[in-house]
GROMACS .gro file of C-alpha atoms in nm:
model
  420
    1MET     CA    1  -0.727  -3.178   4.877
    2ASN     CA    2  -0.701  -3.338   5.212
    3SER     CA    3  -0.494  -3.054   5.368
    4LYS     CA    4  -0.644  -2.944   5.702
    5HIS     CA    5  -0.467  -2.603   5.706
    6LYS     CA    6  -0.722  -2.311   5.745
    7LYS     CA    7  -0.657  -1.943   5.680
    8THR     CA    8  -0.959  -1.788   5.835
    9THR     CA    9  -0.807  -1.438   5.880
   10VAL     CA   10  -0.712  -1.421   5.511
   11PHE     CA   11  -1.051  -1.560   5.411
   12ALA     CA   12  -1.242  -1.307   5.615
   13ALA     CA   13  -1.040  -1.015   5.473
   14THR     CA   14  -1.083  -1.124   5.110
   15VAL     CA   15  -1.456  -1.182   5.135
   16MET     CA   16  -1.552  -0.883   5.348
   17ALA     CA   17  -1.350  -0.641   5.135
   18VAL     CA   18  -1.463  -0.734   4.783
   19ILE     CA   19  -1.460  -0.437   4.556
   20LEU     CA   20  -1.742  -0.374   4.312
   21LEU     CA   21  -1.589  -0.329   3.976
   22ALA     CA   22  -1.713  -0.299   3.624
   23ALA     CA   23  -1.692  -0.611   3.408
   24CYS     CA   24  -1.620  -0.656   3.045
   25GLY     CA   25  -1.835  -0.837   2.783
   26THR     CA   26  -1.628  -1.155   2.699
   27ARG     CA   27  -1.516  -1.448   2.912
   28ASP     CA   28  -1.154  -1.372   2.856
   29ALA     CA   29  -1.181  -1.004   2.939
   30THR     CA   30  -1.083  -0.859   3.277
   31PRO     CA   31  -1.255  -0.576   3.451
   32SER     CA   32  -1.165  -0.222   3.360
   33GLU     CA   33  -0.840  -0.097   3.516
   34VAL     CA   34  -0.874   0.091   3.853
   35GLU     CA   35  -0.618   0.321   3.995
   36THR     CA   36  -0.362   0.138   4.199
   37SER     CA   37  -0.205   0.275   4.513
   38SER     CA   38   0.034   0.168   4.776
   39HIS     CA   39  -0.251   0.118   5.026
   40PRO     CA   40  -0.331  -0.258   5.116
   41GLN     CA   41  -0.611  -0.387   4.888
   42ALA     CA   42  -0.790  -0.720   4.943
   43SER     CA   43  -0.844  -0.965   4.665
   44THR     CA   44  -1.156  -0.948   4.451
   45PHE     CA   45  -1.339  -1.258   4.342
   46TYR     CA   46  -1.538  -1.289   4.026
   47CYS     CA   47  -1.767  -1.545   3.865
   48TYR     CA   48  -1.882  -1.550   3.505
   49ASP     CA   49  -2.245  -1.477   3.439
   50ALA     CA   50  -2.325  -1.662   3.114
   51LYS     CA   51  -2.683  -1.519   3.070
   52GLN     CA   52  -2.532  -1.160   3.072
   53GLY     CA   53  -2.196  -1.254   2.920
   54ILE     CA   54  -1.986  -1.081   3.173
   55TRP     CA   55  -1.766  -1.133   3.471
   56GLN     CA   56  -1.948  -1.024   3.792
   57PRO     CA   57  -1.774  -0.940   4.121
   58LEU     CA   58  -1.900  -1.120   4.434
   59GLY     CA   59  -2.062  -0.894   4.666
   60ASP     CA   60  -2.037  -0.869   5.049
   61GLU     CA   61  -2.365  -1.039   5.107
   62ALA     CA   62  -2.245  -1.379   4.980
   63SER     CA   63  -2.432  -1.708   5.058
   64ALA     CA   64  -2.273  -1.958   5.299
   65GLY     CA   65  -2.215  -2.186   4.999
   66THR     CA   66  -2.037  -1.904   4.823
   67LEU     CA   67  -1.820  -1.855   5.122
   68VAL     CA   68  -1.727  -2.220   5.114
   69TYR     CA   69  -1.641  -2.178   4.757
   70VAL     CA   70  -1.436  -1.872   4.801
   71ASP     CA   71  -1.250  -2.034   5.093
   72ALA     CA   72  -1.167  -2.335   4.891
   73ALA     CA   73  -1.048  -2.114   4.597
   74THR     CA   74  -0.831  -1.919   4.845
   75ASP     CA   75  -0.676  -2.249   4.956
   76ALA     CA   76  -0.604  -2.350   4.594
   77VAL     CA   77  -0.452  -2.007   4.501
   78THR     CA   78  -0.233  -2.011   4.815
   79ALA     CA   79  -0.113  -2.368   4.724
   80ASP     CA   80  -0.034  -2.276   4.371
   81LEU     CA   81   0.155  -1.940   4.453
   82MET     CA   82   0.367  -2.175   4.676
   83LYS     CA   83   0.409  -2.450   4.423
   84GLN     CA   84   0.441  -2.257   4.093
   85LEU     CA   85   0.597  -1.919   4.190
   86SER     CA   86   0.785  -2.029   4.514
   87TYR     CA   87   0.603  -1.810   4.761
   88THR     CA   88   0.617  -1.894   5.126
   89ARG     CA   89   0.281  -1.956   5.279
   90GLU     CA   90   0.305  -1.640   5.470
   91GLU     CA   91   0.391  -1.439   5.152
   92ALA     CA   92   0.104  -1.593   4.963
   93GLN     CA   93  -0.146  -1.521   5.237
   94ALA     CA   94  -0.024  -1.163   5.246
   95LEU     CA   95  -0.070  -1.121   4.876
   96LEU     CA   96  -0.413  -1.253   4.901
   97ALA     CA   97  -0.513  -1.027   5.184
   98GLU     CA   98  -0.344  -0.705   5.081
   99GLY     CA   99  -0.205  -0.736   4.713
  100GLY     CA  100  -0.512  -0.650   4.516
  101LEU     CA  101  -0.536  -0.966   4.321
  102GLU     CA  102  -0.832  -1.043   4.086
  103ILE     CA  103  -0.942  -1.407   4.111
  104TYR     CA  104  -1.167  -1.544   3.848
  105LEU     CA  105  -1.363  -1.841   3.983
  106CYS     CA  106  -1.487  -2.147   3.787
  107MET     CA  107  -1.821  -2.101   3.985
  108ASP     CA  108  -2.140  -2.105   3.791
  109PRO     CA  109  -2.360  -1.861   3.977
  110SER     CA  110  -2.689  -2.013   3.873
  111LEU     CA  111  -2.574  -2.373   3.977
  112GLN     CA  112  -2.423  -2.236   4.295
  113ALA     CA  113  -2.762  -2.078   4.386
  114THR     CA  114  -2.930  -2.404   4.311
  115VAL     CA  115  -2.693  -2.609   4.526
  116ASP     CA  116  -2.707  -2.351   4.811
  117ALA     CA  117  -3.094  -2.369   4.810
  118ALA     CA  118  -3.099  -2.750   4.810
  119CYS     CA  119  -2.847  -2.780   5.096
  120THR     CA  120  -3.023  -2.518   5.302
  121GLU     CA  121  -3.361  -2.690   5.253
  122GLN     CA  122  -3.207  -3.038   5.346
  123SER     CA  123  -3.067  -2.876   5.666
  124LYS     CA  124  -3.405  -2.726   5.755
  125GLN     CA  125  -3.616  -3.036   5.663
  126GLY     CA  126  -3.380  -3.322   5.714
  127LYS     CA  127  -3.409  -3.570   6.003
  128ALA     CA  128  -3.258  -3.431   6.326
  129SER     CA  129  -3.040  -3.649   6.523
  130GLU     CA  130  -3.130  -3.799   6.868
  131SER     CA  131  -2.963  -3.508   7.033
  132GLY     CA  132  -3.127  -3.261   6.809
  133GLN     CA  133  -2.863  -3.177   6.557
  134PRO     CA  134  -2.982  -3.063   6.205
  135LEU     CA  135  -2.874  -3.290   5.926
  136GLN     CA  136  -2.580  -3.137   5.730
  137SER     CA  137  -2.463  -3.191   5.375
  138ALA     CA  138  -2.147  -3.116   5.152
  139VAL     CA  139  -2.195  -3.116   4.782
  140VAL     CA  140  -1.957  -3.059   4.499
  141LEU     CA  141  -2.058  -3.032   4.132
  142LEU     CA  142  -1.793  -3.090   3.851
  143GLU     CA  143  -1.804  -3.038   3.491
  144ASN     CA  144  -1.692  -3.361   3.321
  145THR     CA  145  -1.539  -3.215   3.007
  146THR     CA  146  -1.316  -2.958   3.192
  147GLY     CA  147  -1.290  -3.072   3.560
  148LYS     CA  148  -1.414  -2.731   3.663
  149VAL     CA  149  -1.588  -2.704   3.999
  150LEU     CA  150  -1.899  -2.531   3.909
  151ALA     CA  151  -2.064  -2.535   4.263
  152LEU     CA  152  -1.992  -2.652   4.610
  153SER     CA  153  -2.186  -2.600   4.929
  154SER     CA  154  -2.268  -2.723   5.278
  155GLY     CA  155  -2.586  -2.681   5.491
  156ASP     CA  156  -2.382  -2.508   5.767
  157TYR     CA  157  -2.042  -2.354   5.758
  158ASP     CA  158  -1.787  -2.253   6.026
  159GLU     CA  159  -1.480  -2.101   5.878
  160LYS     CA  160  -1.289  -2.198   6.198
  161LYS     CA  161  -1.326  -2.552   6.094
  162PRO     CA  162  -1.194  -2.756   5.799
  163ASN     CA  163  -1.386  -2.670   5.476
  164PRO     CA  164  -1.662  -2.937   5.460
  165VAL     CA  165  -1.623  -3.002   5.089
  166THR     CA  166  -1.253  -2.978   5.029
  167GLN     CA  167  -1.086  -3.050   5.362
  168ALA     CA  168  -1.327  -3.234   5.594
  169LEU     CA  169  -1.275  -3.612   5.589
  170TYR     CA  170  -1.561  -3.861   5.587
  171MET     CA  171  -1.589  -4.238   5.573
  172PRO     CA  172  -1.687  -4.332   5.200
  173GLY     CA  173  -1.843  -4.668   5.303
  174SER     CA  174  -1.977  -4.861   4.999
  175ALA     CA  175  -1.920  -4.583   4.761
  176PHE     CA  176  -1.537  -4.659   4.772
  177ALA     CA  177  -1.555  -5.009   4.630
  178PRO     CA  178  -1.601  -4.895   4.268
  179LEU     CA  179  -1.251  -4.726   4.308
  180SER     CA  180  -1.074  -4.985   4.510
  181VAL     CA  181  -1.221  -5.310   4.405
  182TYR     CA  182  -1.431  -5.303   4.094
  183ALA     CA  183  -1.240  -5.073   3.868
  184PRO     CA  184  -0.905  -5.245   3.937
  185ALA     CA  185  -1.058  -5.578   3.898
  186LEU     CA  186  -1.171  -5.483   3.541
  187GLU     CA  187  -0.860  -5.280   3.450
  188LEU     CA  188  -0.619  -5.564   3.565
  189GLY     CA  189  -0.817  -5.820   3.371
  190LYS     CA  190  -0.911  -6.018   3.680
  191LEU     CA  191  -1.291  -6.017   3.623
  192THR     CA  192  -1.562  -5.884   3.391
  193PRO     CA  193  -1.911  -5.750   3.482
  194ASP     CA  194  -2.053  -6.082   3.390
  195SER     CA  195  -1.805  -6.296   3.599
  196VAL     CA  196  -1.974  -6.515   3.857
  197VAL     CA  197  -1.842  -6.484   4.212
  198ARG     CA  198  -1.947  -6.600   4.552
  199ASP     CA  199  -2.148  -6.372   4.769
  200GLN     CA  200  -2.088  -6.534   5.108
  201PRO     CA  201  -1.908  -6.430   5.433
  202MET     CA  202  -1.563  -6.545   5.521
  203GLU     CA  203  -1.509  -6.825   5.769
  204ASN     CA  204  -1.543  -6.591   6.066
  205GLY     CA  205  -1.893  -6.487   5.945
  206TRP     CA  206  -1.785  -6.144   5.829
  207PRO     CA  207  -1.882  -5.933   5.660
  208VAL     CA  208  -2.263  -5.914   5.660
  209ASN     CA  209  -2.457  -5.795   5.359
  210PRO     CA  210  -2.698  -5.491   5.409
  211SER     CA  211  -2.987  -5.690   5.244
  212GLY     CA  212  -2.907  -5.978   5.494
  213SER     CA  213  -2.921  -6.222   5.199
  214PHE     CA  214  -2.633  -6.408   5.042
  215HIS     CA  215  -2.574  -6.618   4.719
  216ASP     CA  216  -2.348  -6.897   4.617
  217ALA     CA  217  -2.325  -6.753   4.257
  218ILE     CA  218  -2.378  -6.389   4.164
  219THR     CA  219  -2.233  -6.177   3.883
  220VAL     CA  220  -2.008  -5.888   3.945
  221GLN     CA  221  -2.268  -5.662   3.800
  222GLU     CA  222  -2.552  -5.805   4.037
  223ALA     CA  223  -2.306  -5.767   4.348
  224LEU     CA  224  -2.245  -5.409   4.268
  225CYS     CA  225  -2.619  -5.332   4.215
  226ALA     CA  226  -2.700  -5.481   4.548
  227ALA     CA  227  -2.402  -5.315   4.728
  228SER     CA  228  -2.288  -5.650   4.858
  229ASN     CA  229  -2.019  -5.631   5.114
  230CYS     CA  230  -1.917  -6.009   5.082
  231VAL     CA  231  -1.819  -5.979   4.709
  232PRO     CA  232  -1.576  -5.684   4.725
  233VAL     CA  233  -1.418  -5.847   5.020
  234GLY     CA  234  -1.387  -6.175   4.841
  235ILE     CA  235  -1.264  -6.013   4.522
  236LEU     CA  236  -0.988  -5.819   4.711
  237ASP     CA  237  -0.904  -6.136   4.912
  238GLN     CA  238  -0.876  -6.363   4.614
  239TYR     CA  239  -0.788  -6.170   4.297
  240PHE     CA  240  -0.533  -5.912   4.386
  241SER     CA  241  -0.348  -5.781   4.687
  242LEU     CA  242  -0.414  -5.508   4.935
  243GLU     CA  243  -0.109  -5.329   4.819
  244GLU     CA  244  -0.216  -5.338   4.444
  245SER     CA  245  -0.564  -5.190   4.556
  246ALA     CA  246  -0.407  -4.911   4.757
  247GLN     CA  247  -0.167  -4.837   4.495
  248PHE     CA  248  -0.449  -4.819   4.228
  249VAL     CA  249  -0.657  -4.579   4.437
  250GLN     CA  250  -0.370  -4.354   4.506
  251GLU     CA  251  -0.206  -4.344   4.146
  252ARG     CA  252  -0.526  -4.371   3.948
  253PHE     CA  253  -0.779  -4.165   4.153
  254PHE     CA  254  -0.537  -3.947   4.339
  255SER     CA  255  -0.713  -4.017   4.681
  256GLU     CA  256  -0.473  -4.018   4.981
  257LEU     CA  257  -0.463  -4.338   5.203
  258VAL     CA  258  -0.283  -4.412   5.530
  259LEU     CA  259  -0.033  -4.677   5.459
  260ASP     CA  260   0.166  -4.681   5.783
  261ARG     CA  261   0.119  -4.428   6.069
  262ASP     CA  262   0.223  -4.463   6.426
  263GLU     CA  263   0.060  -4.252   6.685
  264ASP     CA  264   0.098  -4.306   7.067
  265GLY     CA  265   0.231  -4.650   7.017
  266ARG     CA  266  -0.056  -4.757   6.797
  267THR     CA  267  -0.014  -4.835   6.412
  268PHE     CA  268  -0.280  -4.717   6.170
  269THR     CA  269  -0.314  -4.843   5.808
  270ASP     CA  270  -0.571  -4.869   5.520
  271LEU     CA  271  -0.395  -5.185   5.408
  272GLY     CA  272  -0.689  -5.398   5.517
  273LEU     CA  273  -1.009  -5.552   5.392
  274PRO     CA  274  -1.250  -5.330   5.602
  275ALA     CA  275  -1.075  -5.009   5.463
  276LEU     CA  276  -1.024  -5.090   5.106
  277ALA     CA  277  -1.321  -5.309   5.033
  278LEU     CA  278  -1.583  -5.154   5.258
  279GLY     CA  279  -1.452  -4.794   5.281
  280GLY     CA  280  -1.370  -4.785   5.650
  281LEU     CA  281  -1.069  -4.568   5.600
  282THR     CA  282  -0.841  -4.441   5.880
  283ASP     CA  283  -0.896  -4.083   5.789
  284GLY     CA  284  -1.161  -4.076   5.503
  285VAL     CA  285  -1.204  -3.872   5.192
  286THR     CA  286  -1.338  -3.538   5.106
  287PRO     CA  287  -1.654  -3.495   4.872
  288LEU     CA  288  -1.410  -3.324   4.619
  289ASP     CA  289  -1.188  -3.639   4.628
  290MET     CA  290  -1.490  -3.853   4.541
  291ALA     CA  291  -1.628  -3.626   4.272
  292ALA     CA  292  -1.294  -3.606   4.099
  293ALA     CA  293  -1.237  -3.985   4.122
  294TYR     CA  294  -1.577  -4.075   3.977
  295SER     CA  295  -1.556  -3.822   3.698
  296VAL     CA  296  -1.288  -4.042   3.558
  297PHE     CA  297  -1.562  -4.278   3.421
  298PRO     CA  298  -1.766  -4.031   3.214
  299ARG     CA  299  -1.444  -3.875   3.089
  300GLY     CA  300  -1.337  -4.206   2.929
  301GLY     CA  301  -1.063  -4.296   3.180
  302ALA     CA  302  -0.894  -3.966   3.224
  303TYR     CA  303  -0.833  -3.791   3.556
  304ALA     CA  304  -0.870  -3.414   3.558
  305THR     CA  305  -0.736  -3.212   3.846
  306PRO     CA  306  -1.041  -3.021   3.973
  307ALA     CA  307  -1.020  -2.646   3.897
  308LEU     CA  308  -1.157  -2.387   4.124
  309TYR     CA  309  -1.036  -2.072   3.940
  310GLU     CA  310  -0.959  -1.983   3.585
  311LYS     CA  311  -0.698  -1.723   3.634
  312VAL     CA  312  -0.528  -1.499   3.900
  313VAL     CA  313  -0.430  -1.148   3.799
  314ASP     CA  314  -0.219  -0.904   4.000
  315LYS     CA  315  -0.302  -0.539   4.054
  316ASP     CA  316  -0.101  -0.437   3.750
  317GLY     CA  317  -0.305  -0.664   3.524
  318LYS     CA  318  -0.040  -0.930   3.495
  319GLU     CA  319  -0.169  -1.286   3.490
  320LEU     CA  320   0.008  -1.471   3.785
  321LEU     CA  321  -0.164  -1.812   3.771
  322SER     CA  322  -0.378  -2.003   3.514
  323GLY     CA  323  -0.628  -2.257   3.636
  324ASP     CA  324  -0.590  -2.480   3.337
  325THR     CA  325  -0.678  -2.837   3.432
  326ALA     CA  326  -0.419  -3.111   3.394
  327THR     CA  327  -0.572  -3.433   3.247
  328THR     CA  328  -0.400  -3.766   3.289
  329PRO     CA  329  -0.513  -4.097   3.138
  330VAL     CA  330  -0.547  -4.347   3.426
  331LEU     CA  331  -0.799  -4.618   3.305
  332LYS     CA  332  -0.855  -4.792   2.965
  333GLU     CA  333  -1.154  -4.664   2.789
  334ASP     CA  334  -1.318  -5.012   2.801
  335THR     CA  335  -1.274  -5.008   3.184
  336ALA     CA  336  -1.446  -4.667   3.214
  337SER     CA  337  -1.724  -4.773   2.975
  338ALA     CA  338  -1.779  -5.092   3.173
  339MET     CA  339  -1.783  -4.913   3.497
  340THR     CA  340  -2.042  -4.668   3.364
  341ALA     CA  341  -2.266  -4.949   3.242
  342MET     CA  342  -2.255  -5.109   3.591
  343LEU     CA  343  -2.314  -4.787   3.765
  344ARG     CA  344  -2.605  -4.704   3.553
  345GLU     CA  345  -2.764  -5.029   3.635
  346VAL     CA  346  -2.714  -4.947   4.015
  347VAL     CA  347  -2.937  -4.631   3.964
  348ALA     CA  348  -3.192  -4.801   3.728
  349ASN     CA  349  -3.253  -5.118   3.907
  350GLY     CA  350  -3.021  -5.145   4.211
  351VAL     CA  351  -2.959  -4.962   4.543
  352GLY     CA  352  -2.939  -4.622   4.381
  353THR     CA  353  -3.293  -4.591   4.250
  354GLU     CA  354  -3.363  -4.286   4.466
  355ALA     CA  355  -3.124  -4.092   4.233
  356LYS     CA  356  -3.295  -4.176   3.908
  357LEU     CA  357  -3.311  -3.858   3.675
  358GLU     CA  358  -3.604  -3.795   3.455
  359GLY     CA  359  -3.538  -3.840   3.081
  360GLN     CA  360  -3.156  -3.928   3.104
  361ASN     CA  361  -2.927  -4.187   3.211
  362ALA     CA  362  -2.752  -4.153   3.546
  363ALA     CA  363  -2.476  -4.359   3.696
  364GLY     CA  364  -2.368  -4.368   4.056
  365MET     CA  365  -2.328  -4.542   4.388
  366PRO     CA  366  -2.451  -4.480   4.740
  367GLY     CA  367  -2.212  -4.505   5.030
  368VAL     CA  368  -2.342  -4.597   5.371
  369THR     CA  369  -2.123  -4.683   5.661
  370PRO     CA  370  -2.232  -4.958   5.905
  371SER     CA  371  -2.277  -4.710   6.180
  372LYS     CA  372  -2.492  -4.491   5.942
  373LYS     CA  373  -2.295  -4.180   6.060
  374ASP     CA  374  -2.191  -4.103   5.697
  375ILE     CA  375  -2.425  -4.146   5.393
  376TRP     CA  376  -2.314  -4.055   5.039
  377PHE     CA  377  -2.436  -4.060   4.681
  378VAL     CA  378  -2.172  -4.006   4.416
  379GLY     CA  379  -2.263  -4.013   4.047
  380TYR     CA  380  -2.274  -3.865   3.714
  381ASN     CA  381  -2.444  -3.810   3.378
  382SER     CA  382  -2.277  -3.708   3.052
  383ASP     CA  383  -2.228  -3.354   3.159
  384TYR     CA  384  -2.172  -3.337   3.536
  385THR     CA  385  -2.041  -3.541   3.824
  386THR     CA  386  -2.163  -3.468   4.178
  387ALA     CA  387  -2.075  -3.613   4.516
  388VAL     CA  388  -2.301  -3.554   4.810
  389TRP     CA  389  -2.228  -3.644   5.177
  390SER     CA  390  -2.475  -3.626   5.457
  391GLY     CA  391  -2.435  -3.643   5.836
  392TYR     CA  392  -2.412  -3.451   6.157
  393ASN     CA  393  -2.137  -3.210   6.276
  394SER     CA  394  -2.098  -3.427   6.588
  395LYS     CA  395  -2.110  -3.790   6.473
  396GLU     CA  396  -2.443  -3.963   6.534
  397ALA     CA  397  -2.623  -4.232   6.341
  398ILE     CA  398  -2.858  -4.104   6.078
  399SER     CA  399  -3.209  -4.235   6.149
  400ALA     CA  400  -3.378  -4.088   5.826
  401SER     CA  401  -3.541  -4.338   5.603
  402GLY     CA  402  -3.392  -4.385   5.267
  403ASN     CA  403  -3.079  -4.202   5.128
  404PRO     CA  404  -3.088  -3.833   5.198
  405SER     CA  405  -2.774  -3.790   4.995
  406ALA     CA  406  -2.928  -3.958   4.688
  407VAL     CA  407  -3.241  -3.735   4.712
  408LEU     CA  408  -3.018  -3.417   4.729
  409TRP     CA  409  -2.802  -3.538   4.444
  410LYS     CA  410  -3.105  -3.596   4.227
  411GLN     CA  411  -3.233  -3.242   4.303
  412VAL     CA  412  -2.900  -3.084   4.213
  413MET     CA  413  -2.837  -3.282   3.900
  414GLN     CA  414  -3.187  -3.250   3.766
  415ALA     CA  415  -3.162  -2.875   3.801
  416ALA     CA  416  -2.809  -2.858   3.646
  417SER     CA  417  -2.919  -3.076   3.352
  418GLU     CA  418  -3.222  -2.851   3.298
  419GLY     CA  419  -2.999  -2.543   3.289
  420ALA     CA  420  -3.063  -2.395   3.625
   0.00000   0.00000   0.00000
C-alpha cells in the first residue's frame, strides 16, 4: 500500500459520473440490469446499507472522506486488474474510466459518516500550527474478523497528492516498537512480559525517555506502558539483530522498509536502532499499514490483507474480481494474546489512557516522534482496529497538549462499538 502512483483523472471521472441505479435487497444481489451501449460509461461505486438491506450507489455529492475511500478503492481495483487479469496500467485505468464497471465497496456508510464528521471537527477545532496550518488527520477503521476497510478519511483531501490514508508516509514513532521489538521478542522466545530489563541510555547517553526518568530494573510490560525509548533500543541491541527485526516486520506485518538505498551518493537504510526501535524510518508507513499490522493481534496472530471492495462486475454482469481477503498465520496465538494483554495495560494504566473506551477493553499504543511532527494512536477492541495519524500538511511540530490522535481514535471507536 506504499505506492505513490496517483490516477487523478480516472478518479475524477469515476466519481463525478456516478450513475444512480436501483439496488436489490440482498447483500449478494447486484443492481438491476441497465441497457448497455457502445458509449463510454464511468464506473459506478456502491456501498451496502445494512439498515435498509440494499446496495446503494454513491451520489455526486460525496464527502471528502468518501472521495478518499473511492480513490483508494480505485487504486486497489487497478492493481488487481493488473495482477490477476494481466491488464496494463493504461488498460485498467481506461476500463475504470469508460468500461461501465460496478464496484461494490466494503465501506460502511454509517461508520464512514462518523469518521468523516470526527476528522472534520478535529480539523476545525484542533490546534493550528505556528504558521496557521489547521491540524490534519488520517483515519482507517478495519473489521477484525474480515479485514474489510469499513471507513477511512482525512481532515483535508487533495487528489493531486498521495492518498493520506493509503499512500502518504508518516514516521510511526513509538507505535512501531510493538511490531519491530516487542512482538518479535515474545515470538522468538527471547523475553516475556514479566522479564526484567534495564531502562537506561546507552554509553553515549542516547536515547532519552519521554518521561525523563530511568530505571535499573523494569519489566517489559512496564516499559511498554511508559513508552520507554531505552528499553526497545536495549532489547534490539542485546537480544536479536537488526536484520531479524527488519525481516520480522516485513514478513509478519507486511510493512515495507528501506534496507539499502543509494541516492545522490548517500546511503539510506532502516537497519538501525533509531529506525527499528524508535520508528524513525527512512520513508515511513501509512495508516493502512499500521491498522493492518495491529489487527494481527486481535485476530489471534493472523494477517488479513485489507479489503476495500467486495467485488467488481463488468457492464455485462460478469464478475471480474472478488475482494475476498487472504489470511495468513504470522504469529503464535500465545504471542498475539500476550501483546493484547500488554497493549490493554497501555490504555488502562499507561501512556494511552486518553483512548479508554467506556464499558469495554481497548488495546493500543500512541506514537510520537521526537520532533512531535507526527502523532499517532493505533489500537483495537474485539471488533475493530483503527489507526489515526495527526499532523500538518507542511511538517511542523504539534503544540497541542495531549494526544489528538488518541482523542479522535476514542471518538471513532466508541461510536463504532455503539453501532453508529
